[in-house]
mmCIF file of C-alpha atoms and ligand atoms in Angstrom:
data_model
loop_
_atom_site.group_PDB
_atom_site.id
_atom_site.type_symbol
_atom_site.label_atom_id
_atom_site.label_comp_id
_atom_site.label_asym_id
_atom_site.label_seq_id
_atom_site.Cartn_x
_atom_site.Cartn_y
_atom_site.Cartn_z
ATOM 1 C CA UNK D 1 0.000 0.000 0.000
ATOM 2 C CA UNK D 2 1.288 3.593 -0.998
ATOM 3 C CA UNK D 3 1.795 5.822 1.918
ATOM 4 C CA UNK D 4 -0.801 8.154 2.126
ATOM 5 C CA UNK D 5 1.650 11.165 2.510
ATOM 6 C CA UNK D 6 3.059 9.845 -0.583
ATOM 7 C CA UNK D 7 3.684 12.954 -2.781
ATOM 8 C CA UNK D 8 2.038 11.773 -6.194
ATOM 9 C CA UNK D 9 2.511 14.662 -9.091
ATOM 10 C CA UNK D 10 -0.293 17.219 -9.686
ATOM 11 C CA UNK D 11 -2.226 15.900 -13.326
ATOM 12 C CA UNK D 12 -3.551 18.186 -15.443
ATOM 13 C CA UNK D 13 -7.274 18.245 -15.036
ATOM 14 C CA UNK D 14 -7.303 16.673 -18.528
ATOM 15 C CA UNK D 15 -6.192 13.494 -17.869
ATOM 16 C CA UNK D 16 -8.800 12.937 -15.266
ATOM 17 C CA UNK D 17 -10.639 10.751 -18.111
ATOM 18 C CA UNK D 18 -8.282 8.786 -16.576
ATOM 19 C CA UNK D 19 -7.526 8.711 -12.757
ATOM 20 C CA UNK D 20 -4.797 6.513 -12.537
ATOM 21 C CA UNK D 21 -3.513 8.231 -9.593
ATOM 22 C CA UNK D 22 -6.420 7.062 -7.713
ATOM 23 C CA UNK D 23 -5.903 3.542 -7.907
ATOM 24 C CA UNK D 24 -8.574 2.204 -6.537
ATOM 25 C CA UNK D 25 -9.669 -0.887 -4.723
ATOM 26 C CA UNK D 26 -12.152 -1.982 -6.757
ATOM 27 C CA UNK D 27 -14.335 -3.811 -6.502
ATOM 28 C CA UNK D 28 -14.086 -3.589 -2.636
ATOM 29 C CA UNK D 29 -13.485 -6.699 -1.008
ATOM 30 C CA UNK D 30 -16.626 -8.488 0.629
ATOM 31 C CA UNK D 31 -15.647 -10.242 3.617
ATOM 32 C CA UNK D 32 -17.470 -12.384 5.612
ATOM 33 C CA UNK D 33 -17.447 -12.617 9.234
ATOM 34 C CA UNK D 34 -19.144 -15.363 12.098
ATOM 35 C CA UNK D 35 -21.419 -13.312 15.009
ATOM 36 C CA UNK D 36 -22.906 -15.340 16.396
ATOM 37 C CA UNK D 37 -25.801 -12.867 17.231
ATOM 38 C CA UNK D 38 -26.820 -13.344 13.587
ATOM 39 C CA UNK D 39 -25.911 -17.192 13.195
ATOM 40 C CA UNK D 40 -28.378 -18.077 15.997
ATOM 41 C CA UNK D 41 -30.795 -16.440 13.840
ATOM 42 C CA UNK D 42 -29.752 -18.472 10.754
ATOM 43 C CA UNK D 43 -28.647 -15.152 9.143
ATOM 44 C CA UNK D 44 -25.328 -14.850 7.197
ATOM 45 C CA UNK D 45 -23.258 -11.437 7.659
ATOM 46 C CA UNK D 46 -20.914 -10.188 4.934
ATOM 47 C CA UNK D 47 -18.998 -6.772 5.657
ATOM 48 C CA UNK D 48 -18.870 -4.880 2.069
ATOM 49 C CA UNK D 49 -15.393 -3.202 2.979
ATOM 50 C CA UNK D 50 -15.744 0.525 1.023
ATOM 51 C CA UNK D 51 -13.407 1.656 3.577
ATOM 52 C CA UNK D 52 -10.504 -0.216 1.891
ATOM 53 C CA UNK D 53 -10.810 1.367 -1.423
ATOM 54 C CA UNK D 54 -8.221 3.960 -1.184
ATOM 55 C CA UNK D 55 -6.099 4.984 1.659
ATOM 56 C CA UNK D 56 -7.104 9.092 1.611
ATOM 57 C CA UNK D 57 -10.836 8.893 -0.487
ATOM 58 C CA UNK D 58 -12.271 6.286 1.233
ATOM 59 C CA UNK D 59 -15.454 4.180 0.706
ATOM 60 C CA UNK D 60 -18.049 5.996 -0.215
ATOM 61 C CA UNK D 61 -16.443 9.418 -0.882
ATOM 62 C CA UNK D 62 -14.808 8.022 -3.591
ATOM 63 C CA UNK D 63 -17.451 6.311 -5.246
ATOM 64 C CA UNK D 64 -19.173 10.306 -4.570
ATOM 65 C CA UNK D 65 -16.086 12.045 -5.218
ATOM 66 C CA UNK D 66 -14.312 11.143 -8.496
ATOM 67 C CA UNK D 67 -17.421 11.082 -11.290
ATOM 68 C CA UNK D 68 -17.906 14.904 -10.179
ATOM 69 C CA UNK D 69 -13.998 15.171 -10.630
ATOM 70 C CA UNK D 70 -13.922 14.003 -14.168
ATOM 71 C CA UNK D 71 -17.506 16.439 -14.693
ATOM 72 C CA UNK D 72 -15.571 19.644 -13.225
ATOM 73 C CA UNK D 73 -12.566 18.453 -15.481
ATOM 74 C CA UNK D 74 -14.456 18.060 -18.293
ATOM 75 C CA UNK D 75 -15.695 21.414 -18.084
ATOM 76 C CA UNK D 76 -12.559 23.378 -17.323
ATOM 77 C CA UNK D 77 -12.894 23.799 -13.954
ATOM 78 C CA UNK D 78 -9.639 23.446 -12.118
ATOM 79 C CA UNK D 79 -11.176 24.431 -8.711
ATOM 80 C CA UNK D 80 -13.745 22.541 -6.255
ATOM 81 C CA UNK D 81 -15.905 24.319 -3.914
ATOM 82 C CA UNK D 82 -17.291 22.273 -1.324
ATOM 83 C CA UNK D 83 -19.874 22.471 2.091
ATOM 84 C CA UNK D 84 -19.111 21.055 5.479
ATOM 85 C CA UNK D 85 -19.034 20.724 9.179
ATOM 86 C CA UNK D 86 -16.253 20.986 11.503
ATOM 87 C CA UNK D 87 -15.983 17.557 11.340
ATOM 88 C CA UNK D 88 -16.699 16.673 7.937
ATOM 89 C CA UNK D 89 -15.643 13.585 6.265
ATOM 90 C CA UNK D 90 -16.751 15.006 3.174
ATOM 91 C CA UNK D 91 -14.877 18.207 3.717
ATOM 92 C CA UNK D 92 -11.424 15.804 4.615
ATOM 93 C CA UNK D 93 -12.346 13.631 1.555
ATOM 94 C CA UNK D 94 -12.776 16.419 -1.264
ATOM 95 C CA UNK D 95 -9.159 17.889 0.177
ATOM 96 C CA UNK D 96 -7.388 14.965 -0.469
ATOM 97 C CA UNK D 97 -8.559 14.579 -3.883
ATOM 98 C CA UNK D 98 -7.812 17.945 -5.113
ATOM 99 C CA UNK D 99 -4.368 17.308 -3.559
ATOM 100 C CA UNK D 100 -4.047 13.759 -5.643
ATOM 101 C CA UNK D 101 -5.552 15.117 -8.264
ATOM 102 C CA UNK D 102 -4.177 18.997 -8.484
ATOM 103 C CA UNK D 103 -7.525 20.665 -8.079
ATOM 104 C CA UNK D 104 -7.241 23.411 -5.933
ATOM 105 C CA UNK D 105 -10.120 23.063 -3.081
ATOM 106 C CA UNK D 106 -12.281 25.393 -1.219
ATOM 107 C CA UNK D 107 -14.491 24.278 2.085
ATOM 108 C CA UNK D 108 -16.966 26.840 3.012
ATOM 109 C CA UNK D 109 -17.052 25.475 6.629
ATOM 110 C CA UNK D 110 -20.064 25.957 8.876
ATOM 111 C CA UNK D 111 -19.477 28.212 12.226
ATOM 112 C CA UNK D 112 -17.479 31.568 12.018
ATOM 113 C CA UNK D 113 -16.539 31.296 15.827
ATOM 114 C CA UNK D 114 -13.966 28.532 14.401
ATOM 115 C CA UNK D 115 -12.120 31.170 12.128
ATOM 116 C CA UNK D 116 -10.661 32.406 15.422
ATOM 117 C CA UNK D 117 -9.372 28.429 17.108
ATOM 118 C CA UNK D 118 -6.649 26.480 16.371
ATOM 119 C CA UNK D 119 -7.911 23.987 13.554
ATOM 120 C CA UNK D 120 -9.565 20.479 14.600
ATOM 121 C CA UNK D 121 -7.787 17.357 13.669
ATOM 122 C CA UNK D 122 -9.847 16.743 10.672
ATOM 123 C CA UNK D 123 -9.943 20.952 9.869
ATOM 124 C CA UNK D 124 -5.944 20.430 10.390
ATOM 125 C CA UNK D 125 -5.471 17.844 7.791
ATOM 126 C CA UNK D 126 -7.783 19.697 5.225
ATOM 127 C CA UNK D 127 -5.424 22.325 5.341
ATOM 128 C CA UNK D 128 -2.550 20.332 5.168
ATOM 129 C CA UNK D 129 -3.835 18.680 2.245
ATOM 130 C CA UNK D 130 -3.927 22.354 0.538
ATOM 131 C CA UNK D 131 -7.890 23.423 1.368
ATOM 132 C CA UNK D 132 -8.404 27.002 1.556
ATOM 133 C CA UNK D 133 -11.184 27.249 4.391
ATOM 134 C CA UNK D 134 -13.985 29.645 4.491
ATOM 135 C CA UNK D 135 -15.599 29.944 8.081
ATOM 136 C CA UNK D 136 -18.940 31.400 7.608
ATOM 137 C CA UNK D 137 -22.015 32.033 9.900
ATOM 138 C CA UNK D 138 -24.735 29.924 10.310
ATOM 139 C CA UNK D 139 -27.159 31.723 8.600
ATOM 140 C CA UNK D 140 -25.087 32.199 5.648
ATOM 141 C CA UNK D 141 -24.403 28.497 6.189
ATOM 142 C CA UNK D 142 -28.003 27.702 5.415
ATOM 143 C CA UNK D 143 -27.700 29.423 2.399
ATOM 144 C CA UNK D 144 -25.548 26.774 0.509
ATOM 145 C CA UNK D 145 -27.609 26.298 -2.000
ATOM 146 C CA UNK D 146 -28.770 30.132 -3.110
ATOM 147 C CA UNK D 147 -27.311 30.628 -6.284
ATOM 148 C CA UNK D 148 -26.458 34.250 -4.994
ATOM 149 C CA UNK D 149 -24.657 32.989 -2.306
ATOM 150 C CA UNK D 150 -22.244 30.664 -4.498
ATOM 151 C CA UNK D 151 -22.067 34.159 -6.911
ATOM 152 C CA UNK D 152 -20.790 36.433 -4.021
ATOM 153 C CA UNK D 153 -18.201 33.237 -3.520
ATOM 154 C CA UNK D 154 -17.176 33.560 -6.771
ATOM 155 C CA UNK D 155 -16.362 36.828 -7.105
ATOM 156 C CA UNK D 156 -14.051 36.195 -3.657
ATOM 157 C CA UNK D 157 -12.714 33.227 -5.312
ATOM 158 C CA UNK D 158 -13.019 32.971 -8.962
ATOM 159 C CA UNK D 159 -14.060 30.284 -10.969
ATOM 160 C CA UNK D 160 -15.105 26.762 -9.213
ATOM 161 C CA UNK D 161 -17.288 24.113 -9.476
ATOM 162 C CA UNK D 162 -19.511 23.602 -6.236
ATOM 163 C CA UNK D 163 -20.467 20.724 -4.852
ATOM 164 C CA UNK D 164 -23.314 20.710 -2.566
ATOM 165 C CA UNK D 165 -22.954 19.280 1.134
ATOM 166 C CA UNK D 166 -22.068 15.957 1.547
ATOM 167 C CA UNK D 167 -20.824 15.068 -2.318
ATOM 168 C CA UNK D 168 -24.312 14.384 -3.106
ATOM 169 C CA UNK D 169 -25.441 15.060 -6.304
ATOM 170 C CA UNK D 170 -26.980 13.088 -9.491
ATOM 171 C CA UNK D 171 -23.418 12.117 -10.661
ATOM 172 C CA UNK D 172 -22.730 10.970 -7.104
ATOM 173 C CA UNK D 173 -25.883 8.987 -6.985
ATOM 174 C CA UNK D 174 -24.527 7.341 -10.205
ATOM 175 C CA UNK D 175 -21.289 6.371 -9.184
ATOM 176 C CA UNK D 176 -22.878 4.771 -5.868
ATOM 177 C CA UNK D 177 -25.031 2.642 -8.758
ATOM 178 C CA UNK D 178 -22.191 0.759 -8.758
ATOM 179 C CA UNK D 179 -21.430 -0.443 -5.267
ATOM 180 C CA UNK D 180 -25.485 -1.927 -5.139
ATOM 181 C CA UNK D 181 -24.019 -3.553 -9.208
ATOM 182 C CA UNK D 182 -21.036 -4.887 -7.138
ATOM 183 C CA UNK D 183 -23.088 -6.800 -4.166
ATOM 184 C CA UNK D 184 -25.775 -7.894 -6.805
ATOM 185 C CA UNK D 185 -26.622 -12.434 -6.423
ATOM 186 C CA UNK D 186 -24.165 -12.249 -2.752
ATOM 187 C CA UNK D 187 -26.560 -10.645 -0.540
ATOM 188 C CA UNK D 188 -30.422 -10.404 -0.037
ATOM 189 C CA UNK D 189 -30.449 -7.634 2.372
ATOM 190 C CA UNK D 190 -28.181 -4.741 2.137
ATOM 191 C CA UNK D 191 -27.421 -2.260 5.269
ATOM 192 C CA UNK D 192 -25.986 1.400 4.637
ATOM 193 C CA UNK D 193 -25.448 4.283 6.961
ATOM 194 C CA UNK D 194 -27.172 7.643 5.872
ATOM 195 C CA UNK D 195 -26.507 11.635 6.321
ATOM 196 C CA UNK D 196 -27.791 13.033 2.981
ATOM 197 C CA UNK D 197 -28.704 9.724 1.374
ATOM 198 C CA UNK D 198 -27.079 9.948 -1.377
ATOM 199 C CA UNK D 199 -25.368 6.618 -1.236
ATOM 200 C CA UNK D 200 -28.564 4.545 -0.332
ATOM 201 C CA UNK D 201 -30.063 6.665 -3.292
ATOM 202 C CA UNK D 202 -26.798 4.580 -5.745
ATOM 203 C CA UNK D 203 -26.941 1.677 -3.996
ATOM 204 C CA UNK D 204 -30.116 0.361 -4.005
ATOM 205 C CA UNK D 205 -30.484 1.894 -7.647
ATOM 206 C CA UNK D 206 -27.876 -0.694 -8.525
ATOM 207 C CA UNK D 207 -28.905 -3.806 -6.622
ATOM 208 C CA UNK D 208 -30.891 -5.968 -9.103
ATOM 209 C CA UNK D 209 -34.936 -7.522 -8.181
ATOM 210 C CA UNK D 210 -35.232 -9.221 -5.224
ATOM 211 C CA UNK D 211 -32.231 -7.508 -3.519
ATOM 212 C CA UNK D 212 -33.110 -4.614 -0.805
ATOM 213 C CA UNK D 213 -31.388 -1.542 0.324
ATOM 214 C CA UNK D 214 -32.081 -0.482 4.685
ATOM 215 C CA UNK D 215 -30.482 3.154 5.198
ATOM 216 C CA UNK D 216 -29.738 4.017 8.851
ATOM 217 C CA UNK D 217 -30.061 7.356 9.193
ATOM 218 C CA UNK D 218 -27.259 9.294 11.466
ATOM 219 C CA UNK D 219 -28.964 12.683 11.892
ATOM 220 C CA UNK D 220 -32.633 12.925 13.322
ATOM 221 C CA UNK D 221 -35.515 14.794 11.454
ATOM 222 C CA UNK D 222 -37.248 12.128 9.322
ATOM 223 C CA UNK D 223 -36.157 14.171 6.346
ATOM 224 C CA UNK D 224 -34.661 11.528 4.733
ATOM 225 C CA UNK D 225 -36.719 9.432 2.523
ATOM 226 C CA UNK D 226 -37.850 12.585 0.758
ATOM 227 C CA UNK D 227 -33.932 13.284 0.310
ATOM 228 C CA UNK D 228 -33.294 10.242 -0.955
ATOM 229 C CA UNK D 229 -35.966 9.655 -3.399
ATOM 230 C CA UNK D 230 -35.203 13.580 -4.721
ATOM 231 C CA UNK D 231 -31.554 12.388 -5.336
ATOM 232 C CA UNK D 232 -32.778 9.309 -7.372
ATOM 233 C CA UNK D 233 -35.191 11.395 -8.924
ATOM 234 C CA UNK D 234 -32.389 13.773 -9.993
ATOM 235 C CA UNK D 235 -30.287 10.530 -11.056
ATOM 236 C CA UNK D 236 -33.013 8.135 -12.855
ATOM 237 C CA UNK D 237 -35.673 10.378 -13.341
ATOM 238 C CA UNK D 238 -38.118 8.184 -10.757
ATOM 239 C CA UNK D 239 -38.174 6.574 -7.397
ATOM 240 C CA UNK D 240 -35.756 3.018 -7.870
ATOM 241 C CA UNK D 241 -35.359 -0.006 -6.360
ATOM 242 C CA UNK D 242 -36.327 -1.413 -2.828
ATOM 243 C CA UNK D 243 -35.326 0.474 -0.002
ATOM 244 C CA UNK D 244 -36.584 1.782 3.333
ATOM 245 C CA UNK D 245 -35.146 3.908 6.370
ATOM 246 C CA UNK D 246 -34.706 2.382 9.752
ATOM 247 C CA UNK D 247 -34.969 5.655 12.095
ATOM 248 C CA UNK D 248 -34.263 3.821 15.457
ATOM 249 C CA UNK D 249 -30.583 4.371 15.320
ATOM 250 C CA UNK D 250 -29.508 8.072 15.324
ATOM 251 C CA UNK D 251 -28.575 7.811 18.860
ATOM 252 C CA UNK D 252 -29.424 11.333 19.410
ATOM 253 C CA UNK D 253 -28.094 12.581 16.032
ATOM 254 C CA UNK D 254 -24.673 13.786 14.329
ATOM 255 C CA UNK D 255 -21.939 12.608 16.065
ATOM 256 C CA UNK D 256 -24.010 12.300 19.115
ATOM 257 C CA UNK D 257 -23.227 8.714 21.117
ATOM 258 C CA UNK D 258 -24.706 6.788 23.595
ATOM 259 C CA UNK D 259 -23.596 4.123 26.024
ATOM 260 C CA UNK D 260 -25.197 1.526 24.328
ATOM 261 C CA UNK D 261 -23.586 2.575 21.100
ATOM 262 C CA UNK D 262 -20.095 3.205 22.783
ATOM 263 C CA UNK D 263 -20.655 -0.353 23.675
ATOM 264 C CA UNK D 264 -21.212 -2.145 21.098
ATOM 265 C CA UNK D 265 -19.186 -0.511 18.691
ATOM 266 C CA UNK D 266 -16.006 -1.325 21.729
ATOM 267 C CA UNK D 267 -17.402 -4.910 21.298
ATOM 268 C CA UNK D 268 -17.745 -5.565 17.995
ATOM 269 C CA UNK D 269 -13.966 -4.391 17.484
ATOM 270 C CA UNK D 270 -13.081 -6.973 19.979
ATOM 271 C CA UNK D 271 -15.317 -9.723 18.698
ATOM 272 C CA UNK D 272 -13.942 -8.882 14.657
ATOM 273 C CA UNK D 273 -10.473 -7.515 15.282
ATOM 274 C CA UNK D 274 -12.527 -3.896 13.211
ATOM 275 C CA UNK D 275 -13.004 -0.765 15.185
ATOM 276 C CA UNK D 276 -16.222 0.705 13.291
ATOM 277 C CA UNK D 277 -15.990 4.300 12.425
ATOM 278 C CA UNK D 278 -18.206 6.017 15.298
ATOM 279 C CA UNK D 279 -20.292 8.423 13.491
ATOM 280 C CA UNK D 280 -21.941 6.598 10.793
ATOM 281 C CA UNK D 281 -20.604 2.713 10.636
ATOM 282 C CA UNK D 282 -21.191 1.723 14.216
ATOM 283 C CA UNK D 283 -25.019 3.102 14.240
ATOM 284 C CA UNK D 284 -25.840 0.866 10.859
ATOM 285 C CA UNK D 285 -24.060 -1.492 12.166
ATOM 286 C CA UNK D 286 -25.910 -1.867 15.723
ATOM 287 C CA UNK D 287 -29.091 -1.534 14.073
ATOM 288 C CA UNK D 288 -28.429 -4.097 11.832
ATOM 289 C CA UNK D 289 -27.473 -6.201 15.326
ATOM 290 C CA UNK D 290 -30.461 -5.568 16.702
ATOM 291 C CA UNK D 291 -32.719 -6.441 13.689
ATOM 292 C CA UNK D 292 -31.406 -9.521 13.643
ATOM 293 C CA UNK D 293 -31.831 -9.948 17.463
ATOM 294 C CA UNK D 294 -35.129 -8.964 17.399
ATOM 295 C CA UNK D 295 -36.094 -11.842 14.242
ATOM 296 C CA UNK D 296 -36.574 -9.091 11.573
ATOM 297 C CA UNK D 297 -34.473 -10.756 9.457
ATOM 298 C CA UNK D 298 -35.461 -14.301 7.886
ATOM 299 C CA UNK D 299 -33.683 -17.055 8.569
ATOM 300 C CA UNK D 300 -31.727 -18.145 5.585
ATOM 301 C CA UNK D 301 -31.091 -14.043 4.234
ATOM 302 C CA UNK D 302 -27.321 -13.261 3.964
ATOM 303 C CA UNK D 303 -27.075 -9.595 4.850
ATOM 304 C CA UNK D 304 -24.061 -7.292 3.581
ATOM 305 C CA UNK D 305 -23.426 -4.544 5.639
ATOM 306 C CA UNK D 306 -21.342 -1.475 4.046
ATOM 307 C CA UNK D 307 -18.670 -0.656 5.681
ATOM 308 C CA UNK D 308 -19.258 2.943 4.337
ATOM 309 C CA UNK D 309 -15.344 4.456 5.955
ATOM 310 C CA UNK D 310 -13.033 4.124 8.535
ATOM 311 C CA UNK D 311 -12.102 5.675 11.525
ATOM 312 C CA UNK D 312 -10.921 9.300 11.987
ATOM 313 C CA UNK D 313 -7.359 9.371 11.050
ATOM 314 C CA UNK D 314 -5.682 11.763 13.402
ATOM 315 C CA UNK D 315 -4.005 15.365 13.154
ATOM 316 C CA UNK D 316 -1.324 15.735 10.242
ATOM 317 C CA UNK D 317 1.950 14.232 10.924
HETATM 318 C C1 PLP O 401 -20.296 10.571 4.380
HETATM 319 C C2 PLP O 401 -20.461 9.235 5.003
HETATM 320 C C3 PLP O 401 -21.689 8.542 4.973
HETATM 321 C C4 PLP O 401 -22.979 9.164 4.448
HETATM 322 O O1 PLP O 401 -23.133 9.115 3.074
HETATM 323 P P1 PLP O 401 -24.395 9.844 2.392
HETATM 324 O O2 PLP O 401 -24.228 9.558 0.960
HETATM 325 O O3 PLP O 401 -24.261 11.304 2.692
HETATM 326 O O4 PLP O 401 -25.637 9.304 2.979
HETATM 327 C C5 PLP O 401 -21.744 7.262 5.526
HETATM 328 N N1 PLP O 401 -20.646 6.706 6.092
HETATM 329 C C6 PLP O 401 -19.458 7.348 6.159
HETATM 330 C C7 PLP O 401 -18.318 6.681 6.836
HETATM 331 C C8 PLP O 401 -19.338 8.624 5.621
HETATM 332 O O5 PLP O 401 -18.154 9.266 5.714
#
């Protein structure tokens, strides 16, 4: 495996068509594990490992990340403009692909107060990776998507191509087709963490009949489904595939944990020898856990559960 500090030369945005640099993992390796949680329920569980696709654009942010990459190469652009939280793996994501890449990067970063504190680990390595931050209020925040708003940006920044929050987009919903292509006759039941849906909205667009998609949303508000189905919409022109929202397992929301989650995520890395990424992996994966516990799933179903990223890295080195 290449070093992730590895310097790799800038390409001109032309040769994006193709992204050799990347190199990725793919497909990502499906890897089956024994809990015995789901055995006693005669259910098989495969781990869809996303997070091993590349060593900086992991899992799903690649599959979001690089078909908008060849789309702002292909028309010229040589910038990316991007929306996130403090704690964005979006944000961390987009920074290290314009760095692999030679985009320059932008993230308009929720919370002005932060302009005036030392950067957060995952803040720290955006910069490092050569992302110009933009701390705005939250108000203005809100405002990601008013195409005056991304016009006063540009005449403070010049020429980009935005990205709205998250990555997601149509051509992100179609490069997440592929992941539900990839698991399609080796799973009957399919488990994904959500935060804008976007992935679900590929994946279960991909799977083929008989196959279903569960999203686990992260963030409360019951906003999702009409997300999800407005990203497919924008993708495939209609509502596709089967898929549904479990909304048991937010714990609370973004980044918010509980004790039960704390525990089970500390348990399943010492049952499986993987320590699940805390803010998205370890909810889908608990829920999933307790689906099975409670007999939702029928014995006989092999369930593959996407292992969407992994863990927060830590501060630059
Ligand atoms: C960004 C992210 C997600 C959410 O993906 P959406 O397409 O926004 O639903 C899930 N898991 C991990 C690890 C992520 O970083």
């Amino acid at each position: 495996m290449t070093s992730p500090t590895a310097p790799i030369d800038p390409v001109d945005p032309g040769d994006l068509a193709d992204p050799d640099v990347l190199r990725p993992r793919l497909p990502s390796p499906l890897q089956e594990i024994e809990d015995e949680r789901f055995a006693r329920r005669g259910v098989r569980l495969l781990l869809k490992r996303d997070d091993l696709i590349h060593p900086d654009i992991p899992g799903n942010k690649w599959r979001k990340l690089v078909p908008n990459l060849r789309a702002a190469a292909a028309a010229g652009h040589s910038t990316l403009l991007t929306f996130g939280g403090a704690y964005s793996n979006h944000l961390r994501a987009t920074a290290a692909a314009g760095r692999l890449l030679g985009f320059a990067t932008i993230g308009v970063v929720r919370g002005e107060e932060l302009a005036d504190r030392p950067l957060n680990p995952s803040l720290a390595r955006c910069a490092a990776d050569g992302m110009r931050l933009h701390f705005v209020s939250r108000a203005e925040y809100r405002r990601r998507t008013d195409p005056l708003l991304l016009d006063a940006l540009r005449e403070r920044f010049g020429a980009f191509a935005p990205l709205p929050e998250g990555g997601s987009n149509a051509a992100a919903v179609h490069g997440c087709a592929e992941l539900g292509r990839e698991l399609r006759g080796l799973a009957e039941v399919v488990g994904v963490a959500c935060g804008t849906g976007g992935t679900l909205a590929g994946l279960a667009a991909g799977l083929a009949p008989g196959q279903r998609a569960i999203g686990f949303p992260v963030l409360r508000g019951g906003f999702l489904d009409a997300e999800a189905e407005r990203l497919q919409r924008a993708a495939f022109g209609a509502r596709t595939g089967d898929w549904r929202l479990e909304d048991r397992f937010h714990g609370g929301g973004y980044a918010r944990q509980t004790p039960e989650l704390d525990a089970f995520a500390s348990d399943f890395a010492a049952r499986h020898g993987l320590s699940p990424e805390r803010v998205y992996v370890a909810k889908m994966l608990y829920g999933l856990t307790v689906l099975a516990e409670e007999g939702a799933l029928t014995p006989g179903t092999t369930v593959a559960a996407v292992i969407t990223g992994a863990p927060e890295p830590g501060p630059p080195a």
